[in-house]
């Protein structure tokens, strides 16, 4: 898609988003997260790291806190997954006696200390925990919900198998101290209404990440949070870097509460077979990995538990072929399941990551200025899954999503003859597609396919409805045969976002082929 087209559409999108208005506290109703009135609340979050040295939310040396919060809202997010180190609750010296200025200067981050003095002077001489509270408070003032995510034990980068805090019982992961720290954090934010959830531990992993220890200690952390703050959602991660909750298929644990329990799962392009996205045909590998993700965690939705995809993302410079293909597949799956989610990450750059100052985060939705969007096309892709399609208290909306762009199929009213085009999903007209009949309807008008490749797809009143088939392993190719037997598929003309008919792509085992423009997810 042409960059100018994407940017224009995205600017239309961000002006539509209202400030959050939700009745707190939140709870669960079968697989849904709902507000106090019982209406579904979809979490569309961004991860904001505050767990690295110097234990201060990233970016505050570049922009005012309030500007960052408002930027989050303008990008369509309604929630922040704010990370924190356990040491913030178990080490009073770090939390209460070391100021923001002292923390930065102890790491020779004098330029960042000066930047905070310029942009956020209010927090410069606050103790570290009080600065953390200021971030949460400002997010709330801007209508943003917050999930407090215990990311690791001591401030630093995460995660690898050999980390000393990788799993329960490791040298730096004492389960008793962990549970106490969770309870303390829950208590301190007990009356802060925009703190709607606590994630107990990020990415349990390592050689001991077997289920028995998980079942032994994870419920204790959950009970500690709930006892200290019964209002918040209690969010539990799985094992294997939080890619695996399959051990809950045959065994479940008991806790004293039911309507606050949520699970989380992570999925990156590198979470599965190395290089899979470039070694295999995109249709085949997408279908295969979605099957694995469903087996490892997605099944919980069918069993009546909410599941948050709390980390995903890719290099936004567009140079990672595996990441680009994976993101198209992930967006389609997230839309199909209508998931709550949190993308990694907000970060433009880090104060200090693994010894490097001002390391750029290529997965970050902001650039290193912390003012500008890094990649508007990427953010537009996310816009397609930022709003709910169904759930308690909502009227179900049937749409057809184009995962590659994050836009939806709708009627193009600009011409003399109605045709199909892509539009913001919030503005698209309702659509229905019955796979058995193969008829695609857009607001009571049916699709009439052309007989020649390259032509636009028209809409009619029902006398010449074309029959479409869902082909390939993903079922995301919408195909038809012309009068002379040629197989064509719906496609997107990137010049004007119109829907055209072109020869179907990537139906062979060719791993170099990218079918993204011809993927349409029927919801």
Short mmCIF file of C-alpha atoms in Angstrom, two decimals:
data_model
loop_
_atom_site.label_atom_id
_atom_site.label_comp_id
_atom_site.label_asym_id
_atom_site.label_seq_id
_atom_site.Cartn_x
_atom_site.Cartn_y
_atom_site.Cartn_z
CA UNK A 1 0.00 0.00 0.00
CA UNK A 2 1.25 3.43 -0.87
CA UNK A 3 2.51 5.25 2.21
CA UNK A 4 0.49 8.38 1.46
CA UNK A 5 -2.75 6.39 1.35
CA UNK A 6 -2.03 4.67 4.64
CA UNK A 7 -1.13 7.88 6.43
CA UNK A 8 -4.32 9.60 5.28
CA UNK A 9 -6.48 6.76 6.52
CA UNK A 10 -4.65 6.58 9.82
CA UNK A 11 -5.09 10.26 10.52
CA UNK A 12 -8.82 9.83 10.04
CA UNK A 13 -8.72 6.99 12.53
CA UNK A 14 -6.97 8.71 15.39
CA UNK A 15 -9.37 11.64 15.39
CA UNK A 16 -12.28 9.26 15.96
CA UNK A 17 -11.09 7.71 19.22
CA UNK A 18 -12.84 9.09 22.33
CA UNK A 19 -11.41 9.28 25.83
CA UNK A 20 -12.21 6.12 27.75
CA UNK A 21 -15.48 6.01 29.66
CA UNK A 22 -15.86 2.75 31.57
CA UNK A 23 -17.65 1.73 34.75
CA UNK A 24 -15.07 0.22 37.12
CA UNK A 25 -14.16 -2.24 38.49
CA UNK A 26 -13.86 -4.83 35.75
CA UNK A 27 -14.65 -8.50 36.12
CA UNK A 28 -15.10 -11.54 33.90
CA UNK A 29 -18.18 -13.10 32.38
CA UNK A 30 -17.30 -16.41 30.74
CA UNK A 31 -14.53 -15.53 28.22
CA UNK A 32 -15.22 -11.79 28.28
CA UNK A 33 -13.94 -8.92 30.40
CA UNK A 34 -16.88 -6.72 31.39
CA UNK A 35 -17.47 -3.48 33.28
CA UNK A 36 -19.63 -2.91 36.34
CA UNK A 37 -22.73 -2.79 34.12
CA UNK A 38 -21.93 -6.14 32.53
CA UNK A 39 -20.92 -4.69 29.16
CA UNK A 40 -17.87 -5.98 27.38
CA UNK A 41 -14.66 -3.93 27.66
CA UNK A 42 -12.04 -4.78 25.06
CA UNK A 43 -8.48 -4.15 26.19
CA UNK A 44 -6.36 -2.73 23.38
CA UNK A 45 -3.13 -2.07 25.25
CA UNK A 46 0.45 -1.07 24.62
CA UNK A 47 3.36 -2.23 26.79
CA UNK A 48 5.23 0.60 28.51
CA UNK A 49 8.43 -0.73 30.09
CA UNK A 50 9.39 0.58 33.54
CA UNK A 51 11.33 -2.50 34.67
CA UNK A 52 14.81 -1.73 33.35
CA UNK A 53 17.48 0.30 35.09
CA UNK A 54 16.92 2.99 36.37
CA UNK A 55 13.44 1.61 37.27
CA UNK A 56 11.62 4.60 35.77
CA UNK A 57 9.10 4.48 32.92
CA UNK A 58 10.99 4.88 29.65
CA UNK A 59 10.84 8.07 27.60
CA UNK A 60 10.38 10.64 30.37
CA UNK A 61 13.67 12.31 29.46
CA UNK A 62 12.34 12.94 25.95
CA UNK A 63 8.74 14.13 26.40
CA UNK A 64 6.41 15.32 29.19
CA UNK A 65 4.51 12.50 30.84
CA UNK A 66 1.16 14.03 29.92
CA UNK A 67 2.21 14.30 26.27
CA UNK A 68 3.11 10.62 26.17
CA UNK A 69 -0.22 9.66 27.76
CA UNK A 70 -2.14 11.75 25.27
CA UNK A 71 -0.15 10.23 22.42
CA UNK A 72 -1.14 6.75 23.60
CA UNK A 73 -4.80 7.77 23.46
CA UNK A 74 -4.39 9.37 20.03
CA UNK A 75 -3.00 6.08 18.66
CA UNK A 76 -6.20 4.28 19.60
CA UNK A 77 -5.07 2.41 22.72
CA UNK A 78 -7.25 2.36 25.80
CA UNK A 79 -4.88 0.57 28.13
CA UNK A 80 -1.22 0.32 29.17
CA UNK A 81 0.55 -2.78 30.42
CA UNK A 82 3.03 -1.05 32.71
CA UNK A 83 5.97 -3.25 33.70
CA UNK A 84 7.75 -3.17 37.06
CA UNK A 85 10.54 -5.07 38.86
CA UNK A 86 9.70 -6.98 42.05
CA UNK A 87 12.55 -5.09 43.74
CA UNK A 88 10.31 -2.02 43.68
CA UNK A 89 8.17 -3.68 46.36
CA UNK A 90 10.77 -5.68 48.29
CA UNK A 91 13.62 -3.14 48.48
CA UNK A 92 12.58 -0.03 50.40
CA UNK A 93 15.86 1.65 49.61
CA UNK A 94 15.14 1.51 45.88
CA UNK A 95 11.46 2.36 46.24
CA UNK A 96 11.47 5.03 48.92
CA UNK A 97 14.98 6.41 49.47
CA UNK A 98 16.49 6.73 46.00
CA UNK A 99 15.18 9.60 43.93
CA UNK A 100 14.76 9.59 40.17
CA UNK A 101 17.71 11.96 39.85
CA UNK A 102 19.92 9.78 42.03
CA UNK A 103 18.98 6.63 40.14
CA UNK A 104 19.92 8.13 36.79
CA UNK A 105 23.13 9.68 38.02
CA UNK A 106 24.25 6.43 39.67
CA UNK A 107 24.17 4.90 36.18
CA UNK A 108 25.98 7.86 34.59
CA UNK A 109 22.80 8.82 32.73
CA UNK A 110 23.35 12.52 33.29
CA UNK A 111 21.81 13.56 29.96
CA UNK A 112 18.62 11.69 30.81
CA UNK A 113 18.51 13.27 34.26
CA UNK A 114 18.76 16.66 32.56
CA UNK A 115 16.04 15.65 30.11
CA UNK A 116 13.70 14.76 32.97
CA UNK A 117 14.49 18.07 34.66
CA UNK A 118 13.40 19.80 31.45
CA UNK A 119 10.35 17.70 30.52
CA UNK A 120 9.17 16.25 33.85
CA UNK A 121 10.62 18.36 36.68
CA UNK A 122 7.83 17.24 39.01
CA UNK A 123 9.26 13.71 39.30
CA UNK A 124 13.01 14.51 39.28
CA UNK A 125 13.41 14.52 43.07
CA UNK A 126 10.67 12.03 43.85
CA UNK A 127 11.52 8.57 45.17
CA UNK A 128 11.35 5.88 42.48
CA UNK A 129 8.02 4.43 43.61
CA UNK A 130 6.37 7.84 43.84
CA UNK A 131 7.45 8.52 40.27
CA UNK A 132 5.85 5.21 39.29
CA UNK A 133 2.64 6.36 40.98
CA UNK A 134 2.75 9.62 39.01
CA UNK A 135 2.83 7.66 35.76
CA UNK A 136 -0.18 5.56 36.75
CA UNK A 137 -2.05 8.66 37.91
CA UNK A 138 -1.42 10.56 34.68
CA UNK A 139 -2.51 7.61 32.57
CA UNK A 140 -5.74 7.58 34.55
CA UNK A 141 -6.24 11.31 34.07
CA UNK A 142 -6.10 10.65 30.34
CA UNK A 143 -8.69 7.87 30.51
CA UNK A 144 -6.25 4.97 30.19
CA UNK A 145 -6.61 1.70 32.05
CA UNK A 146 -3.47 0.14 33.52
CA UNK A 147 -2.31 -3.44 34.00
CA UNK A 148 0.61 -3.68 36.43
CA UNK A 149 2.94 -6.38 35.10
CA UNK A 150 5.57 -7.90 37.38
CA UNK A 151 8.21 -8.37 34.72
CA UNK A 152 11.22 -9.67 36.67
CA UNK A 153 12.91 -9.50 40.06
CA UNK A 154 15.67 -6.88 39.75
CA UNK A 155 15.73 -3.95 37.32
CA UNK A 156 17.18 -4.99 33.97
CA UNK A 157 16.41 -6.52 30.60
CA UNK A 158 14.34 -9.67 30.20
CA UNK A 159 14.28 -12.52 29.13
CA UNK A 160 16.52 -15.55 28.56
CA UNK A 161 16.55 -19.17 29.72
CA UNK A 162 19.56 -18.70 31.98
CA UNK A 163 18.24 -15.67 33.89
CA UNK A 164 18.58 -16.15 37.64
CA UNK A 165 14.92 -15.20 38.10
CA UNK A 166 13.52 -17.28 35.23
CA UNK A 167 11.28 -19.55 37.31
CA UNK A 168 10.09 -20.38 40.81
CA UNK A 169 12.98 -21.54 42.97
CA UNK A 170 15.73 -19.99 40.87
CA UNK A 171 18.33 -18.02 42.92
CA UNK A 172 16.57 -14.69 42.35
CA UNK A 173 12.98 -15.93 42.36
CA UNK A 174 11.84 -16.74 45.88
CA UNK A 175 8.11 -17.58 45.63
CA UNK A 176 7.38 -16.34 49.16
CA UNK A 177 9.04 -12.95 48.61
CA UNK A 178 7.34 -12.71 45.20
CA UNK A 179 3.86 -13.29 46.64
CA UNK A 180 4.47 -10.70 49.37
CA UNK A 181 5.66 -8.19 46.80
CA UNK A 182 2.58 -8.75 44.66
CA UNK A 183 0.34 -8.29 47.67
CA UNK A 184 2.10 -5.07 48.61
CA UNK A 185 1.76 -3.62 45.10
CA UNK A 186 -1.91 -4.61 45.00
CA UNK A 187 -2.49 -2.90 48.34
CA UNK A 188 -0.79 0.34 47.30
CA UNK A 189 -3.05 0.63 44.24
CA UNK A 190 -6.20 -0.62 45.92
CA UNK A 191 -8.13 2.63 45.52
CA UNK A 192 -6.75 3.58 42.11
CA UNK A 193 -9.66 2.83 39.81
CA UNK A 194 -7.79 2.86 36.49
CA UNK A 195 -5.53 0.03 37.70
CA UNK A 196 -7.78 -2.73 36.41
CA UNK A 197 -5.46 -5.73 36.55
CA UNK A 198 -2.21 -7.23 37.78
CA UNK A 199 -0.11 -9.63 35.75
CA UNK A 200 1.64 -11.93 38.20
CA UNK A 201 4.89 -12.68 36.36
CA UNK A 202 6.20 -12.17 32.87
CA UNK A 203 7.34 -15.17 30.81
CA UNK A 204 8.12 -18.00 33.28
CA UNK A 205 10.80 -20.10 31.60
CA UNK A 206 13.95 -22.19 31.99
CA UNK A 207 14.83 -25.79 32.73
CA UNK A 208 12.42 -25.90 35.67
CA UNK A 209 9.38 -24.46 33.93
CA UNK A 210 7.38 -27.62 34.40
CA UNK A 211 3.73 -27.46 35.44
CA UNK A 212 4.05 -28.91 38.95
CA UNK A 213 5.88 -25.86 40.29
CA UNK A 214 3.50 -23.60 38.40
CA UNK A 215 0.51 -25.25 40.09
CA UNK A 216 2.25 -25.04 43.45
CA UNK A 217 3.11 -21.34 43.42
CA UNK A 218 1.07 -19.43 40.85
CA UNK A 219 -2.22 -19.78 42.80
CA UNK A 220 -0.46 -18.37 45.88
CA UNK A 221 0.48 -15.25 43.96
CA UNK A 222 -3.07 -15.00 42.65
CA UNK A 223 -4.55 -15.28 46.13
CA UNK A 224 -2.10 -12.69 47.49
CA UNK A 225 -3.22 -10.14 44.91
CA UNK A 226 -6.91 -10.88 45.32
CA UNK A 227 -6.75 -10.70 49.11
CA UNK A 228 -5.00 -7.34 48.97
CA UNK A 229 -7.12 -5.86 46.19
CA UNK A 230 -10.27 -7.82 45.28
CA UNK A 231 -11.20 -5.25 42.62
CA UNK A 232 -8.43 -6.01 40.10
CA UNK A 233 -8.26 -8.70 37.46
CA UNK A 234 -5.67 -11.34 38.30
CA UNK A 235 -3.72 -12.27 35.17
CA UNK A 236 -1.74 -15.51 34.97
CA UNK A 237 0.94 -16.37 32.43
CA UNK A 238 1.98 -19.82 31.24
CA UNK A 239 5.38 -21.46 30.84
CA UNK A 240 7.94 -21.55 27.99
CA UNK A 241 8.14 -17.74 27.84
CA UNK A 242 4.36 -17.62 28.30
CA UNK A 243 3.70 -19.42 25.04
CA UNK A 244 2.28 -22.53 26.69
CA UNK A 245 -0.81 -22.99 28.86
CA UNK A 246 -1.62 -26.42 27.47
CA UNK A 247 -1.06 -28.04 30.88
CA UNK A 248 -4.43 -26.55 31.86
CA UNK A 249 -6.19 -28.80 29.35
CA UNK A 250 -6.31 -31.74 31.73
CA UNK A 251 -5.64 -30.14 35.07
CA UNK A 252 -6.94 -26.97 36.62
CA UNK A 253 -6.14 -25.24 39.89
CA UNK A 254 -8.57 -23.90 42.45
CA UNK A 255 -8.63 -20.34 43.75
CA UNK A 256 -11.11 -18.65 46.05
CA UNK A 257 -12.41 -16.30 43.36
CA UNK A 258 -13.83 -16.86 39.90
CA UNK A 259 -14.88 -13.59 38.27
CA UNK A 260 -11.43 -11.95 38.28
CA UNK A 261 -9.32 -14.70 36.71
CA UNK A 262 -7.67 -14.00 33.35
CA UNK A 263 -4.89 -15.78 31.46
CA UNK A 264 -2.25 -14.31 29.17
CA UNK A 265 -0.25 -15.67 26.27
CA UNK A 266 2.67 -14.37 24.18
CA UNK A 267 3.28 -14.93 20.48
CA UNK A 268 6.19 -13.63 18.42
CA UNK A 269 7.52 -14.72 15.03
CA UNK A 270 10.37 -16.46 16.84
CA UNK A 271 8.10 -18.26 19.33
CA UNK A 272 7.92 -21.35 17.13
CA UNK A 273 10.13 -23.18 14.66
CA UNK A 274 13.13 -21.02 13.78
CA UNK A 275 12.76 -19.37 10.37
CA UNK A 276 9.41 -21.04 9.77
CA UNK A 277 7.86 -17.96 8.19
CA UNK A 278 10.42 -17.89 5.36
CA UNK A 279 10.96 -21.64 5.04
CA UNK A 280 7.34 -22.49 4.30
CA UNK A 281 4.42 -21.24 2.25
CA UNK A 282 2.69 -18.47 4.23
CA UNK A 283 -0.75 -20.09 3.99
CA UNK A 284 0.49 -23.40 5.32
CA UNK A 285 2.67 -22.06 8.13
CA UNK A 286 0.03 -19.57 9.27
CA UNK A 287 -2.59 -22.30 9.57
CA UNK A 288 -0.12 -24.62 11.31
CA UNK A 289 1.05 -22.12 13.89
CA UNK A 290 -2.46 -20.87 14.61
CA UNK A 291 -3.30 -24.48 15.38
CA UNK A 292 -0.40 -24.59 17.84
CA UNK A 293 -1.34 -21.28 19.45
CA UNK A 294 -4.92 -22.48 19.88
CA UNK A 295 -3.71 -25.75 21.38
CA UNK A 296 -1.34 -23.97 23.77
CA UNK A 297 -3.69 -21.24 24.97
CA UNK A 298 -6.53 -20.31 22.67
CA UNK A 299 -8.56 -23.28 23.91
CA UNK A 300 -9.16 -21.41 27.19
CA UNK A 301 -11.57 -19.08 25.39
CA UNK A 302 -13.75 -22.05 24.48
CA UNK A 303 -13.68 -23.13 28.12
CA UNK A 304 -15.01 -19.77 29.28
CA UNK A 305 -11.85 -17.96 30.41
CA UNK A 306 -10.60 -14.59 29.13
CA UNK A 307 -7.23 -14.72 27.39
CA UNK A 308 -5.08 -11.64 26.75
CA UNK A 309 -2.44 -11.75 24.03
CA UNK A 310 -0.22 -9.63 26.27
CA UNK A 311 2.89 -9.52 24.10
CA UNK A 312 3.35 -9.60 20.33
CA UNK A 313 4.96 -7.39 17.73
CA UNK A 314 7.74 -7.16 15.19
CA UNK A 315 10.44 -4.93 13.73
CA UNK A 316 8.57 -1.89 12.39
CA UNK A 317 11.26 -0.94 9.92
CA UNK A 318 9.68 -3.49 7.57
CA UNK A 319 12.95 -5.37 6.95
CA UNK A 320 11.99 -8.57 8.78
CA UNK A 321 10.19 -10.80 6.26
CA UNK A 322 9.33 -13.37 8.93
CA UNK A 323 7.91 -10.68 11.20
CA UNK A 324 5.85 -9.10 8.44
CA UNK A 325 4.24 -12.40 7.47
CA UNK A 326 3.66 -13.40 11.07
CA UNK A 327 1.90 -10.10 11.86
CA UNK A 328 -0.62 -10.58 9.05
CA UNK A 329 -1.40 -14.04 10.39
CA UNK A 330 -1.60 -12.85 14.00
CA UNK A 331 -3.95 -9.96 13.21
CA UNK A 332 -6.29 -12.37 11.42
CA UNK A 333 -6.30 -14.73 14.42
CA UNK A 334 -6.72 -11.93 16.96
CA UNK A 335 -9.69 -10.62 14.95
CA UNK A 336 -11.27 -14.06 14.66
CA UNK A 337 -11.06 -14.57 18.43
CA UNK A 338 -11.80 -10.88 19.16
CA UNK A 339 -8.96 -10.97 21.68
CA UNK A 340 -7.89 -8.50 24.32
CA UNK A 341 -4.24 -7.67 23.70
CA UNK A 342 -1.13 -5.62 24.48
CA UNK A 343 1.42 -4.93 21.74
CA UNK A 344 5.14 -4.74 22.48
CA UNK A 345 5.91 -1.89 22.85
CA UNK A 346 5.44 1.85 23.27
CA UNK A 347 9.18 2.37 23.58
CA UNK A 348 11.04 4.68 21.21
CA UNK A 349 14.34 3.95 22.91
CA UNK A 350 15.65 2.84 26.31
CA UNK A 351 17.61 4.83 28.84
CA UNK A 352 19.88 1.83 29.33
CA UNK A 353 19.48 -1.67 27.95
CA UNK A 354 22.10 -4.38 28.50
CA UNK A 355 24.78 -1.74 28.98
CA UNK A 356 23.89 0.35 25.91
CA UNK A 357 22.57 3.88 26.34
CA UNK A 358 19.62 5.04 24.23
CA UNK A 359 19.20 1.75 22.38
CA UNK A 360 16.40 2.13 19.84
CA UNK A 361 13.46 -0.27 20.17
CA UNK A 362 12.59 -1.27 16.60
CA UNK A 363 9.39 -2.92 17.89
CA UNK A 364 8.29 0.40 19.43
CA UNK A 365 5.24 2.24 18.08
CA UNK A 366 6.99 5.56 18.80
CA UNK A 367 10.31 6.65 17.34
CA UNK A 368 13.31 7.72 19.39
CA UNK A 369 11.89 11.22 19.88
CA UNK A 370 8.95 9.71 21.77
CA UNK A 371 6.78 12.14 19.83
CA UNK A 372 6.22 10.62 16.39
CA UNK A 373 4.70 7.34 15.27
CA UNK A 374 7.45 5.04 14.00
CA UNK A 375 5.38 3.39 11.27
CA UNK A 376 1.85 4.60 10.50
CA UNK A 377 1.14 1.56 8.32
CA UNK A 378 1.91 -0.77 11.24
CA UNK A 379 -0.33 1.21 13.57
CA UNK A 380 -3.11 1.15 10.99
CA UNK A 381 -2.83 -2.64 10.90
CA UNK A 382 -3.46 -2.69 14.67
CA UNK A 383 -6.45 -0.37 14.28
CA UNK A 384 -8.37 -3.26 12.73
CA UNK A 385 -8.40 -5.11 16.06
CA UNK A 386 -8.67 -2.19 18.50
CA UNK A 387 -12.46 -2.24 18.68
CA UNK A 388 -14.72 -5.12 19.79
CA UNK A 389 -16.79 -7.07 17.28
CA UNK A 390 -19.00 -8.86 19.80
CA UNK A 391 -19.50 -9.59 23.48
CA UNK A 392 -21.96 -8.90 26.33
CA UNK A 393 -23.96 -5.73 25.84
CA UNK A 394 -22.74 -5.19 22.28
CA UNK A 395 -24.47 -5.66 18.96
CA UNK A 396 -22.43 -8.13 16.96
CA UNK A 397 -20.90 -6.62 13.86
CA UNK A 398 -20.10 -8.86 10.89
CA UNK A 399 -17.17 -7.59 8.86
CA UNK A 400 -14.48 -8.77 6.48
CA UNK A 401 -11.04 -7.70 7.64
CA UNK A 402 -8.00 -7.27 5.43
CA UNK A 403 -5.26 -8.18 7.96
CA UNK A 404 -2.40 -6.69 5.95
CA UNK A 405 -3.85 -3.17 6.16
CA UNK A 406 -6.13 -3.41 9.20
CA UNK A 407 -8.99 -2.11 7.04
CA UNK A 408 -12.35 -3.69 6.23
CA UNK A 409 -14.29 -4.39 3.04
CA UNK A 410 -17.15 -2.00 2.34
CA UNK A 411 -19.20 -0.38 -0.42
CA UNK A 412 -17.49 2.28 -2.51
CA UNK A 413 -20.21 4.86 -3.09
CA UNK A 414 -18.04 7.29 -5.02
CA UNK A 415 -18.63 5.81 -8.51
CA UNK A 416 -21.71 5.40 -10.68
CA UNK A 417 -21.57 1.63 -10.21
CA UNK A 418 -21.17 0.31 -6.64
CA UNK A 419 -17.84 -1.46 -6.13
CA UNK A 420 -15.85 -2.80 -3.20
CA UNK A 421 -13.07 -0.98 -1.41
CA UNK A 422 -11.24 -0.96 1.91
CA UNK A 423 -12.22 1.47 4.67
CA UNK A 424 -11.68 1.89 8.40
CA UNK A 425 -13.43 -0.97 10.15
CA UNK A 426 -15.33 1.49 12.34
CA UNK A 427 -16.83 3.01 9.18
CA UNK A 428 -17.35 -0.14 7.13
CA UNK A 429 -20.82 -1.44 6.32
CA UNK A 430 -21.97 -4.79 7.72
CA UNK A 431 -21.19 -7.85 5.65
CA UNK A 432 -22.29 -11.46 5.65
CA UNK A 433 -20.76 -14.50 4.04
CA UNK A 434 -22.15 -18.01 4.21
CA UNK A 435 -19.40 -20.45 3.16
CA UNK A 436 -21.96 -23.04 2.04
CA UNK A 437 -23.76 -20.62 -0.27
CA UNK A 438 -20.62 -18.67 -1.17
CA UNK A 439 -22.50 -15.37 -1.51
CA UNK A 440 -20.88 -12.26 -0.05
CA UNK A 441 -23.33 -9.52 0.95
CA UNK A 442 -22.37 -5.96 1.81
CA UNK A 443 -25.33 -4.14 3.33
CA UNK A 444 -27.91 -6.09 1.29
CA UNK A 445 -25.94 -5.91 -1.96
CA UNK A 446 -24.11 -8.96 -3.26
CA UNK A 447 -20.70 -9.28 -4.90
CA UNK A 448 -20.61 -9.58 -8.69
CA UNK A 449 -17.17 -10.69 -9.83
CA UNK A 450 -15.62 -9.62 -13.15
CA UNK A 451 -14.73 -12.07 -15.89
CA UNK A 452 -11.32 -10.51 -16.51
CA UNK A 453 -8.35 -10.21 -14.16
CA UNK A 454 -7.48 -6.72 -12.93
CA UNK A 455 -11.00 -5.33 -12.94
CA UNK A 456 -12.83 -3.95 -9.93
CA UNK A 457 -15.31 -6.11 -8.05
CA UNK A 458 -18.86 -4.76 -8.30
CA UNK A 459 -21.92 -4.93 -6.09
CA UNK A 460 -25.42 -5.74 -7.35
CA UNK A 461 -28.94 -6.08 -6.03
CA UNK A 462 -29.01 -9.86 -6.17
CA UNK A 463 -29.65 -10.91 -9.76
CA UNK A 464 -26.05 -11.78 -10.65
CA UNK A 465 -24.54 -12.81 -7.34
CA UNK A 466 -21.21 -14.58 -7.72
CA UNK A 467 -20.26 -17.64 -5.71
CA UNK A 468 -17.01 -17.34 -3.78
CA UNK A 469 -14.96 -20.09 -2.21
CA UNK A 470 -12.54 -19.97 0.73
CA UNK A 471 -9.38 -21.69 -0.40
CA UNK A 472 -5.84 -22.36 0.93
CA UNK A 473 -5.01 -23.66 4.38
CA UNK A 474 -5.89 -20.32 5.99
CA UNK A 475 -9.29 -20.07 4.26
CA UNK A 476 -8.46 -16.41 3.72
CA UNK A 477 -8.38 -16.46 -0.09
CA UNK A 478 -11.83 -15.59 -1.49
CA UNK A 479 -11.82 -17.15 -4.94
CA UNK A 480 -14.10 -17.68 -7.93
CA UNK A 481 -13.90 -19.06 -11.47
CA UNK A 482 -14.45 -16.99 -14.58
CA UNK A 483 -16.61 -18.17 -17.49
CA UNK A 484 -13.55 -19.68 -19.13
CA UNK A 485 -12.48 -21.52 -15.99
CA UNK A 486 -9.72 -19.16 -14.76
CA UNK A 487 -9.34 -19.12 -10.96
CA UNK A 488 -9.22 -15.58 -9.59
CA UNK A 489 -9.09 -14.19 -6.06
CA UNK A 490 -10.14 -10.94 -4.45
CA UNK A 491 -7.15 -8.61 -4.16
CA UNK A 492 -6.40 -4.99 -3.23
CA UNK A 493 -5.27 -2.29 -5.62
CA UNK A 494 -2.87 -0.32 -3.43
CA UNK A 495 -3.35 2.81 -5.51
CA UNK A 496 -6.88 3.48 -4.24
CA UNK A 497 -7.69 0.57 -1.88
CA UNK A 498 -10.29 -0.78 -4.31
CA UNK A 499 -11.01 -4.52 -4.40
CA UNK A 500 -10.06 -6.14 -7.69
CA UNK A 501 -9.88 -9.67 -9.07
CA UNK A 502 -6.42 -11.11 -9.76
CA UNK A 503 -4.94 -14.57 -10.27
CA UNK A 504 -4.73 -16.33 -6.91
CA UNK A 505 -1.29 -16.13 -5.28
CA UNK A 506 0.73 -18.53 -3.16
CA UNK A 507 -1.38 -21.66 -3.56
CA UNK A 508 1.75 -23.75 -4.18
CA UNK A 509 4.53 -24.62 -1.72
CA UNK A 510 6.59 -21.64 -2.86
CA UNK A 511 8.04 -20.14 0.35
CA UNK A 512 9.06 -16.91 -1.35
CA UNK A 513 5.47 -15.95 -2.16
CA UNK A 514 3.58 -13.49 0.05
CA UNK A 515 -0.24 -13.70 -0.19
CA UNK A 516 -0.90 -10.77 2.18
CA UNK A 517 -2.82 -8.60 -0.29
CA UNK A 518 -5.25 -11.48 -0.98
CA UNK A 519 -5.95 -12.43 2.63
CA UNK A 520 -9.46 -11.52 3.81
CA UNK A 521 -10.70 -12.68 7.21
CA UNK A 522 -14.45 -13.24 7.36
CA UNK A 523 -15.67 -12.41 10.87
#
